[in-house]
Coordinates of C-alpha atoms and ligand atoms in Angstrom, one line a residue:
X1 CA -16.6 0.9 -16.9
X2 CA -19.2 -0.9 -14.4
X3 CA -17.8 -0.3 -10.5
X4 CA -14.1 1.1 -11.7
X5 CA -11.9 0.0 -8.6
X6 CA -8.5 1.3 -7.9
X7 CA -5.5 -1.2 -6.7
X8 CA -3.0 1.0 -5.1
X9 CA -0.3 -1.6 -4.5
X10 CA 0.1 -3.6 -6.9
X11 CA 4.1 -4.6 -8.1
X12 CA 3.2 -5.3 -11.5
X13 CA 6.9 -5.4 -11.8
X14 CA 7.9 -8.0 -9.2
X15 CA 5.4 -10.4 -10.8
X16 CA 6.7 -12.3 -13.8
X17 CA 4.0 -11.9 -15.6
X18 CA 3.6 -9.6 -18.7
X19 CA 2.4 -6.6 -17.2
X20 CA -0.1 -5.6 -20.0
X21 CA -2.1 -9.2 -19.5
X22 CA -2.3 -8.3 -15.9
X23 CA -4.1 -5.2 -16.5
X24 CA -6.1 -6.2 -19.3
X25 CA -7.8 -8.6 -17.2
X26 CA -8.1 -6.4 -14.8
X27 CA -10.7 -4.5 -16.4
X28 CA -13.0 -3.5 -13.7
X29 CA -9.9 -1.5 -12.3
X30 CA -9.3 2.2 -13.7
X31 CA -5.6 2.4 -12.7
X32 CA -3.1 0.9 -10.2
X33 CA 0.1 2.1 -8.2
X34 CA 3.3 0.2 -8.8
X35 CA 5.5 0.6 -6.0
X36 CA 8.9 0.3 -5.9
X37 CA 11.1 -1.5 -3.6
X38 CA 14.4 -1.1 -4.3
X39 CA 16.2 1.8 -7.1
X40 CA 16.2 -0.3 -9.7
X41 CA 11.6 -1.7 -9.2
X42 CA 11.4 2.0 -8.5
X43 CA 12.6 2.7 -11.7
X44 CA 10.8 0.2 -13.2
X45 CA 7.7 1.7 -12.0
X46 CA 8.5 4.6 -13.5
X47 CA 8.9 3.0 -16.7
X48 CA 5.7 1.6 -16.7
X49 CA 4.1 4.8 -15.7
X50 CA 5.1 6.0 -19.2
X51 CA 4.1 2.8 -20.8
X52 CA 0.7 2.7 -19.0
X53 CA 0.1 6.3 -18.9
X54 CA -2.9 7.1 -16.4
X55 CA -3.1 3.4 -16.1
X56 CA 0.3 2.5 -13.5
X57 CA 1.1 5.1 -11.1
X58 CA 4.6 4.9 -10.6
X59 CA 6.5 5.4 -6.9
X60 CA 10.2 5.5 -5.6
X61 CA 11.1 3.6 -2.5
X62 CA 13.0 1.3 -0.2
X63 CA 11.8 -1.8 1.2
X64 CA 12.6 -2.1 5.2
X65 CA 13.7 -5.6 4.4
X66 CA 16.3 -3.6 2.2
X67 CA 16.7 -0.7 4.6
X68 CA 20.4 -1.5 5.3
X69 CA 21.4 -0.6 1.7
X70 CA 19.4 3.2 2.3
X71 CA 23.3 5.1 1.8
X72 CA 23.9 3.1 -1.3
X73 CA 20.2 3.1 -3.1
X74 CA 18.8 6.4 -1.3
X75 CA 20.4 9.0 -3.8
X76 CA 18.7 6.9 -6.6
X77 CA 15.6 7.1 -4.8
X78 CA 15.7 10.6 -3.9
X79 CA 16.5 11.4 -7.7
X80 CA 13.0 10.2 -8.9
X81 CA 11.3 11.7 -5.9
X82 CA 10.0 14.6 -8.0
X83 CA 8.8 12.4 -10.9
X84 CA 7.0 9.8 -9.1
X85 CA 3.5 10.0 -7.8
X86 CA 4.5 8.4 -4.4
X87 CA 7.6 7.6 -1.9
X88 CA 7.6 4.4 -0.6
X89 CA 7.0 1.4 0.3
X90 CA 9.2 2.4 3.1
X91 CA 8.1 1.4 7.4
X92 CA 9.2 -0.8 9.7
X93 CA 8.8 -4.7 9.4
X94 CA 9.7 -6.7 12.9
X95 CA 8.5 -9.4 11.7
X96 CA 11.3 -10.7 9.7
X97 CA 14.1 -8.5 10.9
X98 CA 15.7 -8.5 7.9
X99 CA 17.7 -5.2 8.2
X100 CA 18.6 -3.7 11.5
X101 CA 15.7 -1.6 13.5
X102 CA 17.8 1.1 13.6
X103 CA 18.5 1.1 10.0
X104 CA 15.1 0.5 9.3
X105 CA 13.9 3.6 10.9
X106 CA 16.4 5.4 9.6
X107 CA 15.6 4.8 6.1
X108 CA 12.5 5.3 6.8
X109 CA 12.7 8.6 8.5
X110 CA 14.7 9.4 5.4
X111 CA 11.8 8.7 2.8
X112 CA 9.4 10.4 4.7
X113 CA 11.9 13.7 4.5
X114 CA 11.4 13.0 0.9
X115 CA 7.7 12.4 1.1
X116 CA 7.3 15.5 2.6
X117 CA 10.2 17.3 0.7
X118 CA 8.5 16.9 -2.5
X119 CA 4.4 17.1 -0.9
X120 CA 3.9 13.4 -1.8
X121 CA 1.7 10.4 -0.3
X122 CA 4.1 8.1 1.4
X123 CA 2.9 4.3 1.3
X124 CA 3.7 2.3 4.7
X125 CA 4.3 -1.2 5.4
X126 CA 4.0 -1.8 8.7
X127 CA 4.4 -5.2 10.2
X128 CA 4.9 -5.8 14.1
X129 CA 6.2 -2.8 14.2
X130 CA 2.9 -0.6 15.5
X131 CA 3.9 1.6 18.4
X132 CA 7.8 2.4 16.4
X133 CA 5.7 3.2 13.3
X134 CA 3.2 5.2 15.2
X135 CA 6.1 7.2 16.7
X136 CA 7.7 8.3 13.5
X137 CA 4.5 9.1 11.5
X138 CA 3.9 11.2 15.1
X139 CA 7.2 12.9 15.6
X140 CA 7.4 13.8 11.6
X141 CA 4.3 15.1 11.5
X142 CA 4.0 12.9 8.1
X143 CA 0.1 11.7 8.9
X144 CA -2.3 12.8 6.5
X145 CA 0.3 12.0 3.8
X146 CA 0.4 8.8 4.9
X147 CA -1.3 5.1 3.6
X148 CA -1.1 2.6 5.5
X149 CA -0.6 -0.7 3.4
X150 CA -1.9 -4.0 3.6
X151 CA -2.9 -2.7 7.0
X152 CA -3.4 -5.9 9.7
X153 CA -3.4 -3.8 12.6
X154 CA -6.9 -4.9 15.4
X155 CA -9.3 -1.7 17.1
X156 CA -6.6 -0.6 19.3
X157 CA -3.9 0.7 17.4
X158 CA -6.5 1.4 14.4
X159 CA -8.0 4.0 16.6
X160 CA -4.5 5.5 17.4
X161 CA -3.4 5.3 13.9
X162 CA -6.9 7.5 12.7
X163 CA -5.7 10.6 15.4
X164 CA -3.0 10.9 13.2
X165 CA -4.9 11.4 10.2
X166 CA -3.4 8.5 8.1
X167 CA -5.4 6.4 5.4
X168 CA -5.8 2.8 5.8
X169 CA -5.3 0.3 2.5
X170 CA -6.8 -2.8 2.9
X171 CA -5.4 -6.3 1.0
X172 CA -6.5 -9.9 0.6
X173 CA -6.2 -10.7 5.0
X174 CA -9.0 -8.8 5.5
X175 CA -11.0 -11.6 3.4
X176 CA -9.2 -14.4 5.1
X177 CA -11.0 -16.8 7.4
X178 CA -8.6 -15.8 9.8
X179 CA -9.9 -11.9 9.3
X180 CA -11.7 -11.1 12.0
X181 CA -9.4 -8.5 13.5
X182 CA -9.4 -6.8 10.8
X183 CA -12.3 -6.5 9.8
X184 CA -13.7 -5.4 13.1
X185 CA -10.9 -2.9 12.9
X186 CA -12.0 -1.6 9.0
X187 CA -15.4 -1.3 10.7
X188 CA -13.8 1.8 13.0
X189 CA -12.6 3.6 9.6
X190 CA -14.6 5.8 7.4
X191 CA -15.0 5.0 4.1
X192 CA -13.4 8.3 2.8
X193 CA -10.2 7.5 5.4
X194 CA -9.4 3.7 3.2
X195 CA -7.9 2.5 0.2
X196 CA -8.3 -0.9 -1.7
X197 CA -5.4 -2.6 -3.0
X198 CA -4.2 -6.3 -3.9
X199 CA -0.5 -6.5 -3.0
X200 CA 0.3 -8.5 -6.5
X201 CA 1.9 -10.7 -6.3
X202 CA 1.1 -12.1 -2.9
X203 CA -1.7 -12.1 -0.6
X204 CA -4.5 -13.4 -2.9
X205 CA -7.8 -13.4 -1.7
X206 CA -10.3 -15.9 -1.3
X207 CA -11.2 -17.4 -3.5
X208 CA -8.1 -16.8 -5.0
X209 CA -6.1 -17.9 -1.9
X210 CA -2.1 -19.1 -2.3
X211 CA -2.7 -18.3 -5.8
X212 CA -0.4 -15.5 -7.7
X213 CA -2.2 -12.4 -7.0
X214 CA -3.3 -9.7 -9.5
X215 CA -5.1 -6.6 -10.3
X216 CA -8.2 -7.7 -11.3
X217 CA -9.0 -9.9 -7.3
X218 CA -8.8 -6.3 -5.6
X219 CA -12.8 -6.5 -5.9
X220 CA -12.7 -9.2 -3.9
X221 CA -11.4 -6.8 -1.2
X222 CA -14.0 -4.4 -1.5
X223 CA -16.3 -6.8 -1.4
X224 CA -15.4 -7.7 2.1
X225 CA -15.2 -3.8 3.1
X226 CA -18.7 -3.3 1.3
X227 CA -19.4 -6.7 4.2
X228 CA -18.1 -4.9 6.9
X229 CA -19.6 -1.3 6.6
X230 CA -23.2 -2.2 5.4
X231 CA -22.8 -0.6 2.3
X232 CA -23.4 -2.0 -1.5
X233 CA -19.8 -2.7 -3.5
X234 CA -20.6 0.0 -5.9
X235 CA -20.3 2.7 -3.5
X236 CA -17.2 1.4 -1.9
X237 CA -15.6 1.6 -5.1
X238 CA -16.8 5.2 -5.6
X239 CA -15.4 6.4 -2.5
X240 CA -11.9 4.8 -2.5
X241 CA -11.4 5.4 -5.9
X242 CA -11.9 9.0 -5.0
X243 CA -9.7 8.9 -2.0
X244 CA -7.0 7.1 -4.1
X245 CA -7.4 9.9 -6.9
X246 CA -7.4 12.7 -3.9
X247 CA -4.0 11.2 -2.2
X248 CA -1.9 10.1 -5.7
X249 CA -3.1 13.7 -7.2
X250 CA -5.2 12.1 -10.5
Ligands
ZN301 ZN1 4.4 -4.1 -1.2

């Protein structure tokens, strides 16, 4: 398989679409991770895991837009925890608001128990929300367990975030026009400290933009890291393929 990439976020099962058409044209990718958002996607990823076996990764987690419902979908969560090859996506989104901070970072906190409960990666999202997010990852001591996804963040707080040890995933904004800031901040991280992924369905990337994302566009990502470091595609797609088989434990 020419330059095998590896999407690690990728909700084949928030898309619509038949999941094995997704990854059949997606054939320049070896395998994906399907994170979960709520308990019932989580166990949908799981599902897939066993229908995809090696190909879908699966994870267990709670959205922060969901965070509120943590006592009611936590046990769920926590009851896949050893099965799954990730916890997550869990973080902190103020952006939206669309559960209370404080339940947000509570749910969170509780996720990265698990994370660390069970020795597992646990996936970030992380939207306004830098300096709370930085905090937690900080005071848990969670960091090198930790990927940052879809990361957005500028220099700044991309130098703070790579003290603590964390890995950076990189989506379709760092290919948007309107990319600059992070792709000057990519340009701080090593290669073996970032991951590629697409975010399917959403965030497509040029020149795939406001289209329905999938698998098969995350090149389109490397391609812009492979831009941003100097270095050709190929080895891009070594190296974070690698990292992604080093932090999901293929
Ligand atoms: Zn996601």
């Amino acid at each position: 398989m020419a330059m095998p990439w590896v999407d690690t976020h990728c909700h084949l099962q928030l898309d619509g679409r038949p999941p094995h058409e997704l990854l059949q044209r997606a054939e320049r990718v070896a395998w994906v991770v399907a994170p979960g958002v709520d308990a019932i996607s989580s166990k949908t990823s799981l599902a897939l895991s066993e229908q995809f076996p090696g190909r879908v990764l699966a994870t267990a987690g709670l959205h922060p837009h969901e965070a509120e419902s943590w006592p009611e979908q936590g046990p769920a969560i926590a009851e896949l925890a050893p099965v799954v090859s990730a916890i997550g996506e869990t973080g902190l989104d103020y952006y939206r608001d669309l559960s209370p901070r404080d339940a947000q970072e509570k749910s969170f906190r509780a996720q990265i128990d698990l994370a660390l409960g069970h020795d597992k990666p646990v996936i970030v999202h992380c939207r306004d929300a830098f300096a709370d997010v930085h905090r937690v990852i900080e005071d848990t001591g969670v960091g090198s367990q930790t990927v940052l996804h879809c990361w957005t963040g500028g220099t700044r707080w991309t130098k703070r975030f790579l003290d603590l040890e964390v890995t950076f995933s990189f989506a379709g904004p760092i290919a948007f026009e309107t990319g600059e800031t992070i792709r000057l901040a990519a340009a701080l991280v090593p290669p073996e400290r970032a991951l590629v992924e697409t975010d399917t369905p959403y965030l497509a990337p040029p020149p795939h933009r406001g289209e329905q994302n999938e698998p098969a566009w995350v090149e389109y990502v490397g391609a812009t890291l492979a831009d941003v470091w100097g270095l050709p595609a190929r080895h891009v797609a070594e190296v974070t393929s690698a990292n992604a088989a080093r932090i999901f434990g293929r």
